[in-house]
Amino acid sequence: MRCNARLLCAVLCALLCLSGCAGNQAADGGKPASSVQMIEYNSGLEPVARDDDYRTTYEIFVYSFCDSDGDGIGDLNGIREKLDYISDMGFDQLWLTPVHPSSTYHKYDVDDYLAIDPAFGTMEDYEALLEECHARGIRVLMDLVLNHTSDTHPWFRAAADYLRDLPPDREPSAEHCPYFEYYSFSREPQDGFVPLEGTSWYYEARFWSEMPDLNLCNETVRGEIRDIMRYWLDKGVDGFRLDAVTSYMTGSPEGNIEILGFLVDTCKNLNPDCYLVGEAWTDRSSIAMLYTSGIDSLFDFPFADSEGIIRAVMAGSYPASDYVQAMVRAEEVYGEANPSHVDAPFYTNHDMGRSAGYYALDEGPVTKMAYALSLFMPGDSFVYYGEEIGMKGSGRDENKRAPMYWSDDADAPGMCAGPPDMDEVQMKFPSLEDQMEDDLSLWRWFTEVIRVRKAFPAIARGVTEPVDAISDESVACFIRRSVDDEEVLVVMNLRGEAVEKDVSTVSDGLRLAAVLGTNEESISYEDGIISLPPYSIAVLTFDMEQ
Ligand code: CA
């Protein structure tokens, strides 16, 4: 046997030499073939495209992504230039942070809901972006900030001017100024209210005095929102990301559910295919309550951030099995509230420190695995730009929104200047340009993880069934089964020691279908035993013919 194996090896080596001389040269004489197992092993996997809400979404902080005209500010045409990059990674949906006119760089305080901020481009640029996204099968979500406007929005200016001119002994009237009722004004100081300059009035502004809270219970405001949604849906926007939904009616979960219900009904009446995802930075049971509004998706905050489940599992505070249990629990709790919900897992966003900073001693594998845990959750999975190359950024918000690190050269095409007042952010991992040349880079890892996610529809669309006999401190093991009876077995080694697991108890007809490794060691499957090097993932299919 040994002689035969040597002979076989010699023949294979000779064939390789003939085909490219250097041993790992590709047959076409182009780029050397990779010594990294996953690149060869997964290369035949094809994405299964389905026109549903189970997407893989890329969040773009518009100001900092890609500058097309050299003013240092990211813009819509810059995003358009990068659609191949986004699409080639496998993303099929974009969430752009707000694009409406606003005096801040982040634009979460809107001056006009029906226009595009000139710093980002024109309406024609936005329409062109939509068109090119759709041509690639990419849906576009608009960030809709409805909790508050800017204090320079014409509605607020009109209301404030009216109150300034109102004689102190007169009661305000919506008949004289409808905008008075667009916001919440009070003659008495209240929690969350700030004084209105030049008057004895106060107005509600929970986040910041320059962001007055809209009165979302007012029918005229609701009419405006209906018009805003119609305007953008008519342009071809595929859905909305709703900002700060727990602040719609601060302190009233029932009020927030009612308002969300109005937004869902309005949107679906305008276009039944419209997709809505809400930002509720809160705990699981509060998120579940909001799901009773009928909203499609809510961001799954309990898994995210430096305090979330994923970080705790990867830092070793929780066993690997807890990741599986937490997914099962989330599916149950959210499913009870809205059986047709689509979870919106994510790991980081523009309000959070970047994940590469969560593991100071990590040289890559832990950061990679942590994001894979997010991308292996069922639902519409969100990735914040720059996380795919392990950008750094923490502390003040501006640092979390640093320029996309396309290149080491700050003058390279597309490079942005970054938000005003941003500290100098020291990157930990190389630029995209350099990572694209490295088969073990974070960028390559993300590309492979998304390739696997999209090749097996059950990963994004199935229900999690834990395999308790195999999951333990270091290994997370589960079956994901979709309503179409597609199913996969996922085995993840979340620790720095190699493991072997007998999975024959799950089924004796398993086939190793995809591998994800963070180093040059290979994953193998033989006689029912799956061998996983440190920080690696195997996906097996149930092949009953074997
Ligand atoms: Ca620009």
XYZ file of C-alpha atoms and ligand atoms in Angstrom:
547
model
C 0.000 0.000 0.000
C 2.751 2.367 0.963
C 4.621 1.708 -2.310
C 1.459 2.304 -4.276
C 0.894 5.541 -2.451
C 4.442 6.658 -3.247
C 3.999 5.719 -6.862
C 0.747 7.637 -7.031
C 2.429 10.623 -5.425
C 5.281 10.511 -7.946
C 2.847 10.380 -10.842
C 0.855 13.290 -9.444
C 4.020 15.346 -8.921
C 5.099 14.639 -12.487
C 1.715 15.718 -13.774
C 1.861 18.909 -11.731
C 5.368 19.651 -13.028
C 4.239 19.101 -16.583
C 1.326 21.405 -16.126
C 3.140 24.280 -14.522
C 6.682 23.346 -13.370
C 6.603 24.980 -9.954
C 4.524 22.295 -8.290
C 1.654 24.519 -7.278
C 1.316 26.406 -10.498
C -2.101 26.512 -12.131
C -2.523 24.518 -15.338
C -3.236 27.658 -17.324
C 0.112 29.106 -16.306
C -1.630 31.976 -14.457
C -1.803 32.574 -10.743
C -0.280 29.782 -8.629
C -2.866 27.376 -7.242
C -3.397 27.846 -3.563
C -1.993 25.664 -0.839
C -5.025 26.637 1.243
C -7.498 23.765 1.151
C -10.719 25.809 1.199
C -9.872 27.709 -1.977
C -9.582 24.500 -4.008
C -12.259 22.573 -2.169
C -15.010 25.202 -2.355
C -14.180 26.421 -5.859
C -16.984 24.380 -7.422
C -19.685 25.752 -5.147
C -22.293 27.819 -6.921
C -24.537 30.391 -5.238
C -28.202 29.438 -5.061
C -30.057 32.658 -5.869
C -33.532 33.046 -4.415
C -35.703 36.105 -4.587
C -36.436 36.298 -0.881
C -35.378 38.285 2.178
C -32.605 35.905 3.299
C -29.822 38.089 2.028
C -26.178 38.763 2.756
C -26.064 42.516 3.251
C -23.186 44.983 3.160
C -23.583 48.100 5.303
C -21.914 51.151 3.774
C -21.195 54.266 5.779
C -21.465 56.489 2.744
C -19.178 59.328 3.912
C -16.212 56.975 4.342
C -16.527 54.288 1.688
C -15.370 55.469 -1.711
C -14.745 58.960 -3.065
C -15.248 59.302 -6.817
C -14.488 62.998 -7.344
C -11.476 63.689 -5.154
C -13.077 65.862 -2.469
C -12.298 63.272 0.209
C -15.952 62.509 0.857
C -17.428 59.149 -0.027
C -20.255 59.375 -2.540
C -22.841 57.460 -4.540
C -20.736 57.247 -7.677
C -17.913 55.865 -5.535
C -20.215 53.093 -4.347
C -21.204 52.442 -7.947
C -17.525 52.019 -8.849
C -17.194 49.359 -6.163
C -20.214 47.257 -7.069
C -18.037 44.575 -8.654
C -16.049 44.337 -5.443
C -19.233 44.055 -3.386
C -20.906 41.632 -5.754
C -17.824 39.444 -6.185
C -17.742 38.917 -2.417
C -21.256 37.543 -2.644
C -23.231 40.386 -1.095
C -26.723 40.692 -2.562
C -28.103 43.623 -0.610
C -26.793 47.053 0.413
C -27.730 49.173 3.378
C -26.532 52.717 2.829
C -26.450 55.027 5.852
C -28.657 58.120 5.257
C -28.177 59.936 1.968
C -30.592 62.823 2.583
C -29.409 66.430 2.916
C -28.025 67.113 6.372
C -25.377 69.348 7.896
C -23.605 66.482 9.712
C -21.192 64.003 8.109
C -23.275 61.027 9.338
C -26.598 62.511 8.122
C -28.728 60.937 10.857
C -30.458 64.327 11.212
C -32.379 64.919 8.035
C -33.191 68.289 6.436
C -35.152 66.906 3.474
C -36.439 63.343 3.118
C -37.060 63.693 -0.598
C -33.600 64.722 -1.781
C -29.981 63.564 -1.938
C -27.218 65.370 -0.060
C -25.103 67.188 -2.677
C -21.910 65.993 -0.971
C -22.953 62.433 -1.877
C -24.190 63.184 -5.401
C -27.398 63.877 -7.253
C -30.768 62.185 -7.605
C -29.566 60.909 -10.991
C -26.545 59.339 -9.279
C -28.849 57.611 -6.811
C -31.082 56.329 -9.599
C -28.051 55.087 -11.525
C -26.820 53.288 -8.417
C -30.196 51.616 -7.956
C -30.249 50.539 -11.571
C -26.776 49.038 -11.484
C -27.442 47.270 -8.207
C -30.601 45.724 -9.559
C -28.797 44.627 -12.711
C -26.476 42.644 -10.433
C -29.276 41.200 -8.301
C -28.369 43.487 -5.388
C -31.243 45.015 -3.433
C -30.854 48.471 -1.879
C -32.135 49.424 1.563
C -32.598 53.092 2.377
C -31.848 54.251 5.924
C -34.984 56.037 7.107
C -34.499 58.189 10.180
C -38.034 58.897 11.357
C -37.597 59.260 15.100
C -36.319 62.804 14.666
C -35.427 65.394 12.056
C -32.697 67.985 12.052
C -33.582 71.203 13.892
C -32.953 72.900 10.557
C -35.644 70.842 8.792
C -38.289 73.250 7.355
C -40.983 71.552 9.487
C -39.158 72.324 12.710
C -38.150 75.805 11.616
C -41.780 76.616 10.811
C -42.977 75.282 14.175
C -40.257 77.134 16.085
C -40.915 80.409 14.218
C -44.624 80.063 14.928
C -44.042 79.621 18.663
C -41.593 82.533 18.736
C -44.254 84.778 17.200
C -47.089 83.455 19.343
C -48.235 85.888 22.044
C -47.554 84.314 25.475
C -51.249 84.362 26.416
C -52.380 82.536 23.234
C -52.716 78.779 22.810
C -51.000 77.361 19.740
C -53.255 75.969 17.037
C -52.491 73.365 14.387
C -54.919 75.203 12.150
C -52.570 78.168 12.120
C -49.402 76.085 11.966
C -49.716 72.321 11.336
C -45.999 71.869 11.980
C -46.563 72.670 15.645
C -48.034 69.181 15.959
C -45.229 67.490 14.007
C -43.084 67.617 17.142
C -43.697 67.431 20.889
C -43.709 70.855 22.534
C -44.380 71.613 26.181
C -44.702 74.709 28.291
C -43.177 72.811 31.213
C -39.681 71.314 31.434
C -39.823 67.514 31.077
C -37.438 64.588 30.922
C -35.995 64.440 27.393
C -37.115 67.999 26.524
C -34.848 71.002 25.879
C -35.651 74.735 25.831
C -36.677 76.308 22.531
C -34.507 79.353 22.098
C -36.336 82.692 22.121
C -39.447 81.236 23.769
C -40.589 79.817 27.090
C -41.344 76.496 25.324
C -39.545 73.143 25.481
C -39.354 70.447 22.804
C -38.605 66.737 22.925
C -35.087 65.904 21.718
C -33.926 62.628 23.243
C -30.649 62.236 21.358
C -29.451 65.798 20.917
C -30.942 69.300 20.979
C -30.356 69.536 17.227
C -32.453 66.401 16.636
C -36.043 67.210 17.668
C -38.232 64.093 18.015
C -41.065 63.773 15.509
C -44.574 63.169 16.839
C -45.165 59.880 15.047
C -48.711 59.536 16.394
C -49.847 62.603 14.473
C -51.877 61.768 11.380
C -50.383 64.566 9.296
C -46.871 63.331 10.103
C -47.992 59.832 9.133
C -49.234 61.219 5.841
C -45.793 62.748 5.241
C -44.151 59.389 6.004
C -46.490 57.648 3.570
C -45.444 60.148 0.891
C -41.745 59.655 1.687
C -42.033 55.865 1.457
C -44.022 56.078 -1.775
C -41.498 58.463 -3.314
C -38.549 56.135 -2.745
C -40.372 52.878 -3.466
C -41.460 54.401 -6.781
C -37.790 55.065 -7.522
C -37.046 51.394 -6.970
C -35.736 51.263 -3.404
C -36.236 47.689 -2.152
C -36.833 48.459 1.485
C -35.954 50.529 4.498
C -33.715 50.243 7.503
C -35.615 51.987 10.283
C -33.424 53.936 12.679
C -33.929 53.950 16.461
C -37.333 52.266 16.639
C -37.255 51.936 20.447
C -37.100 55.724 20.658
C -40.216 56.341 18.565
C -42.202 56.668 21.763
C -39.633 56.635 24.508
C -40.618 54.420 27.439
C -43.683 52.957 25.723
C -43.122 49.525 24.122
C -46.814 49.401 23.160
C -46.525 52.798 21.480
C -43.463 51.656 19.530
C -45.250 48.497 18.391
C -48.208 50.569 17.199
C -45.973 52.969 15.257
C -43.955 50.110 13.761
C -47.232 48.441 12.775
C -48.257 51.627 10.973
C -44.922 51.732 9.120
C -45.166 48.042 8.152
C -48.753 48.396 6.906
C -47.977 51.594 5.008
C -44.936 50.147 3.333
C -46.547 46.806 2.432
C -49.626 48.565 1.075
C -47.413 50.574 -1.228
C -45.387 47.533 -2.248
C -45.969 44.068 -0.757
C -42.361 43.100 -1.558
C -40.931 46.022 0.383
C -38.563 44.786 3.107
C -38.200 46.427 6.525
C -35.469 45.949 9.101
C -35.563 47.848 12.370
C -32.856 49.002 14.749
C -33.879 48.122 18.296
C -30.730 48.207 20.420
C -32.216 46.158 23.218
C -32.564 42.679 24.716
C -34.105 39.572 23.186
C -37.508 39.771 24.870
C -37.937 43.436 23.920
C -36.969 42.627 20.327
C -39.508 39.790 20.345
C -42.237 42.193 21.482
C -41.439 44.508 18.578
C -41.751 41.571 16.182
C -45.455 41.445 17.027
C -45.768 44.583 14.867
C -45.299 42.308 11.843
C -41.954 43.849 10.834
C -39.857 41.533 8.643
C -36.594 41.867 10.520
C -34.987 43.396 13.582
C -31.251 43.500 14.136
C -30.222 40.728 16.517
C -28.334 42.902 19.000
C -27.796 40.216 21.692
C -25.243 38.461 19.432
C -23.406 41.655 18.458
C -20.841 44.058 19.838
C -18.022 43.527 22.336
C -20.562 42.542 25.011
C -22.554 40.116 22.859
C -22.869 36.341 22.654
C -20.421 35.924 19.754
C -17.640 37.796 21.523
C -18.267 35.909 24.770
C -18.071 32.567 22.959
C -14.908 33.452 21.031
C -13.218 34.941 24.101
C -13.893 31.664 25.940
C -16.264 33.168 28.517
C -19.040 30.920 27.139
C -18.591 27.395 25.743
C -18.952 26.917 21.980
C -22.199 25.015 22.589
C -23.762 28.229 23.934
C -23.623 29.738 20.441
C -25.896 26.945 19.201
C -28.227 27.196 22.187
C -28.483 30.973 21.774
C -29.466 30.622 18.113
C -32.136 28.052 18.990
C -33.521 30.309 21.702
C -33.601 33.360 19.413
C -35.424 31.407 16.704
C -38.008 30.207 19.228
C -38.622 33.555 20.890
C -38.745 35.624 17.690
C -40.716 32.902 15.892
C -43.417 32.957 18.560
C -43.805 36.722 18.102
C -43.763 36.666 14.294
C -43.688 33.243 12.599
C -42.619 34.797 9.291
C -39.832 36.906 10.793
C -36.368 36.901 9.215
C -33.676 37.400 11.837
C -31.124 40.122 11.054
C -27.862 38.899 12.545
C -24.871 41.198 12.524
C -21.707 41.511 14.577
C -20.805 45.188 14.343
C -22.183 48.404 12.873
C -21.293 52.085 12.632
C -22.132 52.661 16.318
C -19.834 49.924 17.638
C -16.106 49.496 18.076
C -14.746 47.377 15.252
C -14.370 43.663 15.929
C -10.639 43.434 15.209
C -10.182 45.323 18.461
C -12.110 42.750 20.521
C -9.215 40.267 20.634
C -5.973 42.121 21.304
C -3.712 39.064 21.021
C -5.385 37.556 17.987
C -3.435 37.468 14.726
C -6.524 36.762 12.644
C -8.138 33.363 13.334
C -10.331 34.460 16.238
C -11.547 37.579 14.417
C -12.298 35.453 11.366
C -14.226 32.799 13.282
C -16.248 35.399 15.184
C -17.571 36.903 11.971
C -18.266 33.421 10.595
C -20.493 32.792 13.620
C -22.559 35.794 12.560
C -22.642 34.745 8.885
C -23.691 31.204 9.810
C -26.782 32.456 11.610
C -30.060 32.074 9.731
C -31.683 35.226 8.376
C -30.583 38.359 6.560
C -26.968 38.725 7.632
C -25.323 42.157 7.796
C -21.614 42.977 7.491
C -20.287 46.470 8.215
C -17.895 47.753 5.517
C -14.227 47.289 6.371
C -14.879 44.402 8.735
C -14.025 42.063 5.857
C -10.436 43.311 6.112
C -10.382 43.633 9.906
C -10.221 47.421 10.058
C -9.721 48.960 13.481
C -11.687 51.780 15.079
C -13.030 52.390 18.563
C -13.608 55.170 21.051
C -15.300 58.192 19.544
C -17.901 57.456 16.858
C -15.813 59.028 14.096
C -13.134 56.337 14.616
C -15.703 53.588 13.993
C -16.354 55.171 10.597
C -12.779 55.465 9.316
C -12.097 55.547 5.567
C -12.362 52.169 3.864
C -8.793 50.888 3.784
C -8.576 50.203 0.064
C -4.851 50.816 -0.050
C -1.833 51.791 2.022
C -1.538 54.799 -0.237
C -3.786 57.567 1.109
C -3.830 59.089 -2.389
C -4.997 55.905 -4.102
C -8.241 56.181 -6.096
C -11.366 56.078 -3.971
C -9.679 56.801 -0.652
C -11.740 59.041 1.643
C -10.490 61.571 4.166
C -12.678 60.269 6.994
C -15.022 62.115 9.353
C -13.923 65.449 10.794
C -12.409 65.005 14.288
C -11.503 61.373 13.667
C -8.413 60.288 15.583
C -5.625 58.649 13.658
C -6.681 54.992 13.491
C -3.818 52.492 13.531
C -4.778 49.490 11.421
C -3.958 45.980 12.612
C -4.346 44.062 9.352
C -3.123 45.035 5.844
C -5.113 47.045 3.302
C -7.554 45.392 0.913
C -5.005 45.691 -1.891
C -2.528 43.582 0.086
C -5.117 41.161 1.465
C -6.295 40.278 -2.031
C -2.840 38.811 -2.676
C -2.978 36.579 0.407
C -4.934 33.313 0.438
C -5.093 33.379 4.225
C -6.267 36.986 4.578
C -9.432 38.068 6.333
C -10.811 39.249 3.002
C -10.342 35.786 1.509
C -11.986 34.246 4.577
C -15.070 36.457 4.244
C -15.335 35.651 0.557
C -15.192 31.913 1.260
C -17.624 32.067 4.191
C -20.169 33.957 2.072
C -19.589 31.534 -0.814
C -20.515 28.646 1.498
C -23.456 30.543 3.018
C -24.893 31.132 -0.443
C -24.201 27.658 -1.851
C -26.287 25.934 0.832
C -29.660 27.704 1.159
C -30.409 25.915 4.441
C -27.655 27.908 6.191
C -29.530 31.205 5.806
C -33.056 29.810 5.620
C -33.176 26.795 7.908
C -34.078 26.104 11.505
C -31.280 25.216 13.911
C -31.316 21.766 15.443
C -28.545 21.395 18.018
C -26.382 18.286 18.073
C -25.751 18.157 21.806
C -23.739 14.943 21.670
C -21.034 16.695 19.662
C -21.160 20.328 20.811
C -18.942 21.099 23.796
C -16.573 23.748 25.132
C -14.688 24.037 21.825
C -17.044 22.642 19.229
C -20.351 24.039 17.995
C -22.350 21.463 16.045
C -25.823 21.829 14.587
C -28.084 20.763 11.748
C -29.776 23.497 9.754
C -32.941 22.290 8.025
C -35.099 24.415 5.728
C -38.772 24.007 4.881
C -37.694 22.634 1.502
C -35.983 19.804 3.385
C -32.579 21.078 2.458
C -30.278 20.301 5.321
C -26.650 20.598 6.308
C -24.574 19.579 9.289
C -22.204 22.293 10.487
C -19.255 21.474 12.742
C -17.151 24.386 14.006
C -13.944 24.262 16.006
C -13.856 27.582 17.855
C -10.608 26.982 19.752
C -6.852 26.865 19.135
C -6.453 23.063 19.459
C -7.259 20.526 16.725
C -10.274 18.303 17.412
C -11.689 15.060 16.049
C -15.389 14.282 16.295
C -17.314 11.150 15.394
C -20.342 12.431 13.486
C -21.497 9.009 12.302
C -24.098 9.071 15.076
C -25.804 11.952 13.244
C -25.929 10.018 9.968
C -23.815 7.380 8.259
C -24.425 9.008 4.888
C -22.645 12.317 5.372
C -20.491 13.968 2.758
C -17.940 16.707 3.355
C -19.388 19.487 1.180
C -17.439 22.621 2.129
C -14.462 23.520 4.302
C -13.389 26.769 5.932
C -9.947 26.955 7.472
C -8.025 29.829 8.986
C -4.562 28.327 8.382
C -2.830 25.928 5.986
C -3.918 22.774 7.818
C -6.619 20.749 6.100
C -9.967 19.501 7.299
C -10.635 15.814 6.659
C -13.553 13.441 6.948
C -12.996 9.713 7.032
C -14.904 6.766 8.515
C -17.374 9.045 10.234
C -14.647 11.106 11.914
C -14.361 14.803 11.127
C -10.906 16.245 11.867
C -10.849 19.979 12.398
C -7.652 22.014 12.720
C -7.731 25.028 15.096
C -10.400 27.600 14.178
C -12.067 25.827 11.268
C -15.519 24.883 9.997
C -16.832 21.875 8.090
C -20.171 21.741 6.288
C -21.504 18.263 5.537
C -24.511 17.277 3.485
C -26.761 14.293 4.031
C -26.085 12.087 1.049
C -28.190 8.992 1.575
C -26.874 7.222 -1.532
C -23.462 6.656 0.042
Ca -16.702 62.740 -3.136
